[in-house]
PDB file of C-alpha atoms in Angstrom:
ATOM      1  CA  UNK B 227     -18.705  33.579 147.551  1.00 42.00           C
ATOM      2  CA  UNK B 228     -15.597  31.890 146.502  1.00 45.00           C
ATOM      3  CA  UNK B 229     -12.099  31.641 147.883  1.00 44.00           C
ATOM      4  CA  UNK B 230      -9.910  34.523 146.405  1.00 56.00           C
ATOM      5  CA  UNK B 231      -7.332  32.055 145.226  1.00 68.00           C
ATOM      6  CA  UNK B 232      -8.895  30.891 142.223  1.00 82.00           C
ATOM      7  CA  UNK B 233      -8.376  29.969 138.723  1.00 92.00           C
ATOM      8  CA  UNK B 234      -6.341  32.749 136.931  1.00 93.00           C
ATOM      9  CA  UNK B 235      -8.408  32.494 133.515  1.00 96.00           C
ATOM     10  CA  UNK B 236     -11.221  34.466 135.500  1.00 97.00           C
ATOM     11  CA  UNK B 237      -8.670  37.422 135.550  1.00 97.00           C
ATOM     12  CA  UNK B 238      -8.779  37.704 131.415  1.00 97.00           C
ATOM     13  CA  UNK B 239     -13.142  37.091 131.773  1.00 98.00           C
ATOM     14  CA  UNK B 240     -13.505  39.449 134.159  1.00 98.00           C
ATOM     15  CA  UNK B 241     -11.507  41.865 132.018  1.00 98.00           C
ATOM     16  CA  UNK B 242     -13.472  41.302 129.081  1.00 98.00           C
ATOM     17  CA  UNK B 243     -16.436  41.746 131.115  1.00 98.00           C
ATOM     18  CA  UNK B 244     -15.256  44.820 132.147  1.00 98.00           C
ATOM     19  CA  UNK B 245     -14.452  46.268 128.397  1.00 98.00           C
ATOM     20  CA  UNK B 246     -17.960  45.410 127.030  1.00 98.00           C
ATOM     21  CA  UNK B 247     -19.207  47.240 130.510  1.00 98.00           C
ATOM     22  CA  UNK B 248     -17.336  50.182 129.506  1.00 98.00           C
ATOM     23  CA  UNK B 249     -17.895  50.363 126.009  1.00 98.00           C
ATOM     24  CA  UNK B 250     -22.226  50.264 126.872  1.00 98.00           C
ATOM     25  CA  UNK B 251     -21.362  52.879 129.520  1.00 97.00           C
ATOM     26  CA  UNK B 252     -19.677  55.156 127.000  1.00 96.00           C
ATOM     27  CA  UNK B 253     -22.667  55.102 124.079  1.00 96.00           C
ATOM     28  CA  UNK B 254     -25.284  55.356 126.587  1.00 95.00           C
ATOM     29  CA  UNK B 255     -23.375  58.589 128.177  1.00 94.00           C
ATOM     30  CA  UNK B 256     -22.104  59.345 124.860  1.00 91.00           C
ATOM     31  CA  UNK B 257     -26.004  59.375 123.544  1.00 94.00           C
ATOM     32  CA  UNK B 258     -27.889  61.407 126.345  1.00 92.00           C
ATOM     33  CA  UNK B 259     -24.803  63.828 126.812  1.00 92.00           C
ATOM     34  CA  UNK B 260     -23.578  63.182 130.312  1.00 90.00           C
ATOM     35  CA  UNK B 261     -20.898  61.641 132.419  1.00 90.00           C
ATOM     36  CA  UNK B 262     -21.428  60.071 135.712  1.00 93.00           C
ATOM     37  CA  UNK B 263     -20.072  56.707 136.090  1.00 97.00           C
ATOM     38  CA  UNK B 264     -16.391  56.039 137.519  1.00 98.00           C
ATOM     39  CA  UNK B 265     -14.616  52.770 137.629  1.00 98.00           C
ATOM     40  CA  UNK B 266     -12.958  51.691 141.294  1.00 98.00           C
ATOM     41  CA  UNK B 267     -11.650  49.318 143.180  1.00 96.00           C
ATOM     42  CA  UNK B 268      -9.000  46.453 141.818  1.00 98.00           C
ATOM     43  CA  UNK B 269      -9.551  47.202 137.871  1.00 98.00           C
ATOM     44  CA  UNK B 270      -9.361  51.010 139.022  1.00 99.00           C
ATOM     45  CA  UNK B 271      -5.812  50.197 140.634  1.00 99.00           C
ATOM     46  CA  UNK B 272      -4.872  48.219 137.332  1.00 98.00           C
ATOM     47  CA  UNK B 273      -5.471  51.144 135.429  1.00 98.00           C
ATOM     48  CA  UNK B 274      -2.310  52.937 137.501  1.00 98.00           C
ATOM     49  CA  UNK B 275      -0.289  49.526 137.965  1.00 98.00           C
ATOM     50  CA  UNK B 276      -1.169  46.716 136.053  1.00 97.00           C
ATOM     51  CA  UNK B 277       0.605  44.085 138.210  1.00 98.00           C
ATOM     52  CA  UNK B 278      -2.131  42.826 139.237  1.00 97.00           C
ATOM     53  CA  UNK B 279      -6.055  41.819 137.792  1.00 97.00           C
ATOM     54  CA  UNK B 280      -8.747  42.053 139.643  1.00 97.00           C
ATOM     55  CA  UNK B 281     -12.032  39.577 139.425  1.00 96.00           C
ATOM     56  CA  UNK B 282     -15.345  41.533 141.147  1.00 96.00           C
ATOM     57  CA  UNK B 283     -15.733  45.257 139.150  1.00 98.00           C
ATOM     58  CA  UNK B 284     -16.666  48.304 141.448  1.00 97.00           C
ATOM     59  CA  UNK B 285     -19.063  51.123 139.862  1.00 97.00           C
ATOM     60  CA  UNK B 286     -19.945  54.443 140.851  1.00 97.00           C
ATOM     61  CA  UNK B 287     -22.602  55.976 139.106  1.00 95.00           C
ATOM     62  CA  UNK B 288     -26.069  57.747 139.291  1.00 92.00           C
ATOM     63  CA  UNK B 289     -29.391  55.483 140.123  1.00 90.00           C
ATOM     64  CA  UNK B 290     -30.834  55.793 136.754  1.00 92.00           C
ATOM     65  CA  UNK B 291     -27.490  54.562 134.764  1.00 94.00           C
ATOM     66  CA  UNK B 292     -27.157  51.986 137.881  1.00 93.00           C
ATOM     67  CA  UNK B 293     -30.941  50.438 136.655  1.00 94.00           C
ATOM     68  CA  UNK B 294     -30.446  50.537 132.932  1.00 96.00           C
ATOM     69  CA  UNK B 295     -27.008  48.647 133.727  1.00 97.00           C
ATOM     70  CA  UNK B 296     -28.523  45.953 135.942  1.00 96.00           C
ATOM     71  CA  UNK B 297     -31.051  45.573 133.294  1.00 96.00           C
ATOM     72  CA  UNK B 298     -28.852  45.213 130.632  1.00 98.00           C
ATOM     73  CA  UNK B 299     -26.633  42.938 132.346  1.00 98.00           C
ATOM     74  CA  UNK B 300     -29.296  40.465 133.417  1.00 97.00           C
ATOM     75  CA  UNK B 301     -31.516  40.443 130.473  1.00 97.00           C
ATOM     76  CA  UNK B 302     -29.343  40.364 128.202  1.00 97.00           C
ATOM     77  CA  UNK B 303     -25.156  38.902 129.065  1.00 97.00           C
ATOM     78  CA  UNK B 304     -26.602  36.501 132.104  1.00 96.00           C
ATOM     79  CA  UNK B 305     -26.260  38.102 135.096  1.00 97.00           C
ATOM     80  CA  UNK B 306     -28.242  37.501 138.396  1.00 96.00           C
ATOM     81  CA  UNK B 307     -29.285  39.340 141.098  1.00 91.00           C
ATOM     82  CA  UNK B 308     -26.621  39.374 144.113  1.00 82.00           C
ATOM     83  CA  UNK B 309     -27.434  39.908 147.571  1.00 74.00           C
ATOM     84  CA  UNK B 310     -25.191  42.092 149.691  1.00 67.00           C
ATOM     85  CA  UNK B 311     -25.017  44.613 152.743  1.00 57.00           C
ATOM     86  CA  UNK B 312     -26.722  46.924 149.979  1.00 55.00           C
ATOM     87  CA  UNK B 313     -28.500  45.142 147.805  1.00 58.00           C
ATOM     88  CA  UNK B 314     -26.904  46.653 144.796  1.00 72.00           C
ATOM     89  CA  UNK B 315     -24.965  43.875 143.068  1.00 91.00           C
ATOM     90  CA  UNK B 316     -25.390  41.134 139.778  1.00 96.00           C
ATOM     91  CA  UNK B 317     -22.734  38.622 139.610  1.00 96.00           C
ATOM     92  CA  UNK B 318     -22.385  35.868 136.636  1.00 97.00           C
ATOM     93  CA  UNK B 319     -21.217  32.279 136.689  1.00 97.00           C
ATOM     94  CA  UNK B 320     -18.518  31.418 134.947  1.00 97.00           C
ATOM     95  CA  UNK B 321     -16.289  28.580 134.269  1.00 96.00           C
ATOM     96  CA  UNK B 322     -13.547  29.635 136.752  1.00 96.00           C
ATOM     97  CA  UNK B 323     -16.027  31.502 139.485  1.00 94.00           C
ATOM     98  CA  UNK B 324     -18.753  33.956 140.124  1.00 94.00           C
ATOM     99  CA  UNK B 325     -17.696  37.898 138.728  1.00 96.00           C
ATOM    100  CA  UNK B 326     -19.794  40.020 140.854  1.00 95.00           C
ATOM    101  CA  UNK B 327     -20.370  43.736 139.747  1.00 96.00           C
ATOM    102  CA  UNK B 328     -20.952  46.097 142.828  1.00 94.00           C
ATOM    103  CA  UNK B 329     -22.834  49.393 142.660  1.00 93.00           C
ATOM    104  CA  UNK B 330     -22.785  52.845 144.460  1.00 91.00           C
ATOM    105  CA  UNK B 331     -23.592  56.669 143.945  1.00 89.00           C
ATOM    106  CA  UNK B 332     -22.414  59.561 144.559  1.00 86.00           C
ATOM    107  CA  UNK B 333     -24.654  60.516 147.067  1.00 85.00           C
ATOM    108  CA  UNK B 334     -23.977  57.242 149.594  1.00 83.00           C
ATOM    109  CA  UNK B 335     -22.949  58.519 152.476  1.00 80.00           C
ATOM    110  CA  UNK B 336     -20.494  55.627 152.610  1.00 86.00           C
ATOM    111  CA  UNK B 337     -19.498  55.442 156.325  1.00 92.00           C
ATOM    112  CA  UNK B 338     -16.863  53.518 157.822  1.00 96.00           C
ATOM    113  CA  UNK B 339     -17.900  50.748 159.713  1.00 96.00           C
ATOM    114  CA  UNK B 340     -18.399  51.149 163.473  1.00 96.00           C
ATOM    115  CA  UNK B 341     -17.228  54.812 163.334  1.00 96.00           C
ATOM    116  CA  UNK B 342     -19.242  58.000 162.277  1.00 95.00           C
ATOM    117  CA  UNK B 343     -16.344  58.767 159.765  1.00 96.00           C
ATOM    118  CA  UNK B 344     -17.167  59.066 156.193  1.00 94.00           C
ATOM    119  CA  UNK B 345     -15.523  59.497 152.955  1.00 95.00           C
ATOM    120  CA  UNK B 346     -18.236  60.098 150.193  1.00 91.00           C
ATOM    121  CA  UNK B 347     -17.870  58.680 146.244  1.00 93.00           C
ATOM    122  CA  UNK B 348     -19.249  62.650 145.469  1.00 91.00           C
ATOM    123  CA  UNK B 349     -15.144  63.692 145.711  1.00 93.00           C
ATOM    124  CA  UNK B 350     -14.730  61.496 142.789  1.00 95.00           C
ATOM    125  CA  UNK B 351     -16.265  64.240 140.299  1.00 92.00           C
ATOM    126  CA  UNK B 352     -13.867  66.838 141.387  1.00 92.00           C
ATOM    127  CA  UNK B 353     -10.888  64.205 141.053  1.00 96.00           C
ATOM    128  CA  UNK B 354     -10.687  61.926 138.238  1.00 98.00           C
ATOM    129  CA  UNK B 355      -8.958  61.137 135.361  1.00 97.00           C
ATOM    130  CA  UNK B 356      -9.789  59.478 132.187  1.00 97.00           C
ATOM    131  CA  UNK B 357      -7.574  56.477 131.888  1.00 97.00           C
ATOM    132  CA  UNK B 358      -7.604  53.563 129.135  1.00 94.00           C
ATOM    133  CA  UNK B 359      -8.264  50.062 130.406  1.00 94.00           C
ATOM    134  CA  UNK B 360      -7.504  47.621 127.721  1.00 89.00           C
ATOM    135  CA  UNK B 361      -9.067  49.754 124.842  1.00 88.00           C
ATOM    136  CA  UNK B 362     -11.695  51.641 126.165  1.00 95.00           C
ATOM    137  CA  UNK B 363     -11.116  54.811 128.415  1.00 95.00           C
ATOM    138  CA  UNK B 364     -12.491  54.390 131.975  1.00 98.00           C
ATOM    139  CA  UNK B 365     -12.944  57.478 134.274  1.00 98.00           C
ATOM    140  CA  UNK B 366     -11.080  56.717 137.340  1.00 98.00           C
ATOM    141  CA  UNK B 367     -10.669  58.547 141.163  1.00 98.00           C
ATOM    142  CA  UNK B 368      -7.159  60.877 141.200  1.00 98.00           C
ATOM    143  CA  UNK B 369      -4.800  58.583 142.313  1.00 99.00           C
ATOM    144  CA  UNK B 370      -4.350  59.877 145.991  1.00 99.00           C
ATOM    145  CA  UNK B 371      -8.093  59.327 146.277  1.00 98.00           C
ATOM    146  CA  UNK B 372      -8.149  55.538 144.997  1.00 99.00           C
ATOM    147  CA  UNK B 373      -5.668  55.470 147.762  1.00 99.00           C
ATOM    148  CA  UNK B 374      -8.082  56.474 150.260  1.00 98.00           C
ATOM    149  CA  UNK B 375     -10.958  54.195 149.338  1.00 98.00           C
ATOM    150  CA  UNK B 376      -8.719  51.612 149.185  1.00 98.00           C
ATOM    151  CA  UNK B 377      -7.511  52.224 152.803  1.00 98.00           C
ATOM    152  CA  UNK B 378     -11.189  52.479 153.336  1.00 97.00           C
ATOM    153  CA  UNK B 379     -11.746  49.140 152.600  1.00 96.00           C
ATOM    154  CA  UNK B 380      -9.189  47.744 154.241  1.00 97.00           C
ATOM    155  CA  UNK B 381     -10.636  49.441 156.945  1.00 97.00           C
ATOM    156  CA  UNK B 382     -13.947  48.136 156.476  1.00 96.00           C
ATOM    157  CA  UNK B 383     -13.207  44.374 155.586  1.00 96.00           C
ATOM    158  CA  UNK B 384     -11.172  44.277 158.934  1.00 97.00           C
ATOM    159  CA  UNK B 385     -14.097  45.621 160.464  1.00 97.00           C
ATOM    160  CA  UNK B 386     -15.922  42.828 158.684  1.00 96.00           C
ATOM    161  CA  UNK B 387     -13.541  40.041 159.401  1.00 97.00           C
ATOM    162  CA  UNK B 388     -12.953  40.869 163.665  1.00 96.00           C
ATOM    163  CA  UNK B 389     -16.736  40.822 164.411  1.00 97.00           C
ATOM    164  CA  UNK B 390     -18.057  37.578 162.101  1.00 95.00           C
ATOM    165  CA  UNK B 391     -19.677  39.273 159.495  1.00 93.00           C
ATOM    166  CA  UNK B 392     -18.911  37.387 156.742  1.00 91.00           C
ATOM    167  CA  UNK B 393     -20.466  34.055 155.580  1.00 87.00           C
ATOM    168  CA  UNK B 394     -17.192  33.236 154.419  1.00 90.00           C
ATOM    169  CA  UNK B 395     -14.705  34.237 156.671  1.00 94.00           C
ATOM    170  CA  UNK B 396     -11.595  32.435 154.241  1.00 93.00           C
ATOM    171  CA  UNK B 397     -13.102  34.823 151.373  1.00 90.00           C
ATOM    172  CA  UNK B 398     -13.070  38.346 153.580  1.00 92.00           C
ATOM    173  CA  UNK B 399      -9.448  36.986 154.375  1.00 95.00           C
ATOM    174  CA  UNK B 400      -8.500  37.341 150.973  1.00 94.00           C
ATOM    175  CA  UNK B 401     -10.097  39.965 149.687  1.00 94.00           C
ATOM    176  CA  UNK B 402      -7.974  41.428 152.243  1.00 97.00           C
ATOM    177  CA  UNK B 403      -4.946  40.239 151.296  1.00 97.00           C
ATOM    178  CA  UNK B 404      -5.785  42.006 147.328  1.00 97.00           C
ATOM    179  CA  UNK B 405      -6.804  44.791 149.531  1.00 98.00           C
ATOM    180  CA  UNK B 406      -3.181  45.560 150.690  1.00 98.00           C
ATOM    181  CA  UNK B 407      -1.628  44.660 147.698  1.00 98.00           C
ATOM    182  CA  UNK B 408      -3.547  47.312 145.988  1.00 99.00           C
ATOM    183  CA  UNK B 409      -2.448  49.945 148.390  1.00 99.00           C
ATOM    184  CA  UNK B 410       1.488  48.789 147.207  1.00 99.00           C
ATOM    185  CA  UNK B 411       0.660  48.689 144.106  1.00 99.00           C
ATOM    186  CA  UNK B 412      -0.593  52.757 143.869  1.00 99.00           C
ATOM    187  CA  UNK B 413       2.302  53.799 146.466  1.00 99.00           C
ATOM    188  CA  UNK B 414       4.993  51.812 144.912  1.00 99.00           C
ATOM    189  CA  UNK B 415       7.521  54.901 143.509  1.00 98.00           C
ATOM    190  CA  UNK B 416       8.368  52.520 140.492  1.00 98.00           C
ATOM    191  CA  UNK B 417       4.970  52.559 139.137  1.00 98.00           C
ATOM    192  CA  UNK B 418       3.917  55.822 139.329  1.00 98.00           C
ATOM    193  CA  UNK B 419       3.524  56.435 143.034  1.00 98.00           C
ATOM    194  CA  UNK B 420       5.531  59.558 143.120  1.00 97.00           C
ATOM    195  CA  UNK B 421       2.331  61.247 142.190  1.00 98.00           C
ATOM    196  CA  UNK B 422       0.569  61.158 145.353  1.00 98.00           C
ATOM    197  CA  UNK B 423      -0.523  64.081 145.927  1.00 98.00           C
ATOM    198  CA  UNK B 424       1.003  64.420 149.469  1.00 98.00           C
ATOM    199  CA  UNK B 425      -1.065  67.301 150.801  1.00 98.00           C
ATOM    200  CA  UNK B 426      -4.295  66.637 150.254  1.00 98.00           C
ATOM    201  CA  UNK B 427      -3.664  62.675 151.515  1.00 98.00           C
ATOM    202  CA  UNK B 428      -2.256  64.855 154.803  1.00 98.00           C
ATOM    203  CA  UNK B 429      -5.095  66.923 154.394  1.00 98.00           C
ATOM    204  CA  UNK B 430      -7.821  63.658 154.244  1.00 98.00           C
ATOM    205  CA  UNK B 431      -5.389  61.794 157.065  1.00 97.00           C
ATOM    206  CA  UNK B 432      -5.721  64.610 159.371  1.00 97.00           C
ATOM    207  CA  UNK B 433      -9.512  63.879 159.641  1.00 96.00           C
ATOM    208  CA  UNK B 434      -9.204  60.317 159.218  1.00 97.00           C
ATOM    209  CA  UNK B 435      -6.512  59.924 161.045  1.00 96.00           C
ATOM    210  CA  UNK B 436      -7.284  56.232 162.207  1.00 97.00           C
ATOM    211  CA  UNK B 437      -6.323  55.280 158.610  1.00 97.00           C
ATOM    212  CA  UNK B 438      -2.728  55.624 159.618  1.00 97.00           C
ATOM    213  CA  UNK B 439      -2.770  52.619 161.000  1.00 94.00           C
ATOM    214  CA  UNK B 440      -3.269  50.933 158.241  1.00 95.00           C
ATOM    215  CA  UNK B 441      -0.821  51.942 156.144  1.00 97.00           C
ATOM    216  CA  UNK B 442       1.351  51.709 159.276  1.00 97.00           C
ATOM    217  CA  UNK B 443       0.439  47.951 158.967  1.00 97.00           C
ATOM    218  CA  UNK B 444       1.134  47.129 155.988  1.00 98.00           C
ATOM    219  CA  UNK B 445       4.875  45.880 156.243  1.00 98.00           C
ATOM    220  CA  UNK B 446       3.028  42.834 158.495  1.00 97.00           C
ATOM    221  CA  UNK B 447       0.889  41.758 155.817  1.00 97.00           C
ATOM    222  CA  UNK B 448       3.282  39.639 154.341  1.00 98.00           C
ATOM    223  CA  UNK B 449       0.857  38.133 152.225  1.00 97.00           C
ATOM    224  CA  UNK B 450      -0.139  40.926 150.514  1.00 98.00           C
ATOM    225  CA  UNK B 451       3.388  41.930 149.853  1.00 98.00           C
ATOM    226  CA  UNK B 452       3.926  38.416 148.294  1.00 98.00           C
ATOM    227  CA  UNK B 453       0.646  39.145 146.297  1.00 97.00           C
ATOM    228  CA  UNK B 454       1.764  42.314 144.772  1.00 98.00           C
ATOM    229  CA  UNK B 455       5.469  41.288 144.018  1.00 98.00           C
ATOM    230  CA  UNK B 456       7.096  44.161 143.042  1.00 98.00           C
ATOM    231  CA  UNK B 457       8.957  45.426 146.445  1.00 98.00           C
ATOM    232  CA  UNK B 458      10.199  43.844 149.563  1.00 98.00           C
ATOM    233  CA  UNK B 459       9.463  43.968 153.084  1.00 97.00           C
ATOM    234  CA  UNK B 460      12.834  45.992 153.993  1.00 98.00           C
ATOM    235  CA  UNK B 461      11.447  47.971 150.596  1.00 98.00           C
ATOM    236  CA  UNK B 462       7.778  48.246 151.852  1.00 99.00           C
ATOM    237  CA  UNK B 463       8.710  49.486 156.013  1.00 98.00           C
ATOM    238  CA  UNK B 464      10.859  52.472 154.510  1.00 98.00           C
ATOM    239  CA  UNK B 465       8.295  53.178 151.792  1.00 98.00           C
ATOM    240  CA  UNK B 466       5.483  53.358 154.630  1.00 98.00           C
ATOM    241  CA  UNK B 467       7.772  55.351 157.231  1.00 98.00           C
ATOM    242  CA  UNK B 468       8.850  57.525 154.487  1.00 98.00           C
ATOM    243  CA  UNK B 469       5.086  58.115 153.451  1.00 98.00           C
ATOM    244  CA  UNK B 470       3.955  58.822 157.188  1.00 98.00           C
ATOM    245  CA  UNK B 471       6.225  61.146 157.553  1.00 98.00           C
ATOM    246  CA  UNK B 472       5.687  63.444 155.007  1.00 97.00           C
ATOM    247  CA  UNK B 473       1.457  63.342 155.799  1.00 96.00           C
TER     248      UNK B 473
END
């Protein structure tokens, strides 16, 4: 792991990474007729704001397209295996840092950590839009449901962070920090975050209602608000408040 303030020419690598990802995905769905992988995470968000890059590149997709990729990637643009909490990752070495690609299905059951709560990747087929990153089109969660996994990870890399379980605590830190910042940057009414879809993020809330906190939260992460840029903390705590109480 590396510290998330790093140098900014891995932004425009990972990118490139990501295009030539995308552009394998699309012939080999194109070729056997189906469509199952989704883009997430911080390249997700940068589809719907692109104020800020992201480095690591977040997958969901079926097992079979999630072996022929790891294949592809390690035999034959020099990834290597990564080892993680699920043992689904390659990363590559680069000049500027490591660019780790993480995997997951539709079918994980993706809990939140230290609670029986779940919200599972299979609500991405029902909500998703196909949106161009850089020239290839990616197929990315609704944005109201990017939202929610990205509260879900700031959910779980707290988790993560308060009980030790990270090698590199500096790294989980700011990975956090990004985390935030992503949340801005889909909510942000200046870049598109009118289009929350406000009832079904009350609807999600209601059972996940210990998510509130977070975005509660968020005018303290001053970091993160640095990070993304775009909106002030006065901005961000009436932006939040307003949010809460329409949900």
């Amino acid at each position: 792991m590396q510290p998330y303030d790093v140098d900014p020419r891995i932004f425009d690598i990972s990118l490139d990474e990501l295009d030539m990802i995308l552009r394998w995905i699309k012939e080999r769905e194109g070729r056997k007729g189906i469509q199952n992988t989704f883009l997430v995470g911080g390249w997700a968000v940068y589809a719907y704001n692109d104020t800020l890059k992201s480095i690591d590149i977040d997958l969901i997709t079926n097992s079979e397209t999630r072996s022929s990729l790891k294949h592809f990637l390690t035999s034959e643009r020099e990834y290597e295996p990564y080892t993680d909490e699920s043992g689904t990752s390659v990363f590559k070495r680069t000049d500027y840092g490591e660019i780790i690609i993480d995997f997951g299905t539709t079918s994980d059951p993706c809990n939140f950590l230290g609670r029986p709560e779940e919200l599972s990747f299979d609500e991405i087929v029902g909500r998703y839009k196909e949106i161009p990153v850089r020239s290839v089109s990616a197929r990315i969660p609704e944005r109201t449901l990017l939202l929610l996994y990205k509260l879900k990870a700031t959910h779980d890399r707290r988790y993560r962070i308060e009980n030790g379980l990270y090698r590199d605590m500096d790294w989980g830190r700011g990975k956090l920090v990004k985390d935030y910042a992503d949340v801005l940057a889909l909510i942000d009414p200046g870049h598109g975050g009118r289009d929350i879809d406000l009832y079904y993020l009350g609807e999600k809330l209601a059972g996940l209602s210990f998510l509130r906190e977070h975005l509660a939260g968020i005018p303290e992460q001053a970091t993160s608000i640095e990070r993304y840029g775009k909106l002030g903390r006065n901005e961000v705590n009436m932006l939040i408040r307003n949010l809460l109480s329409q949900v």
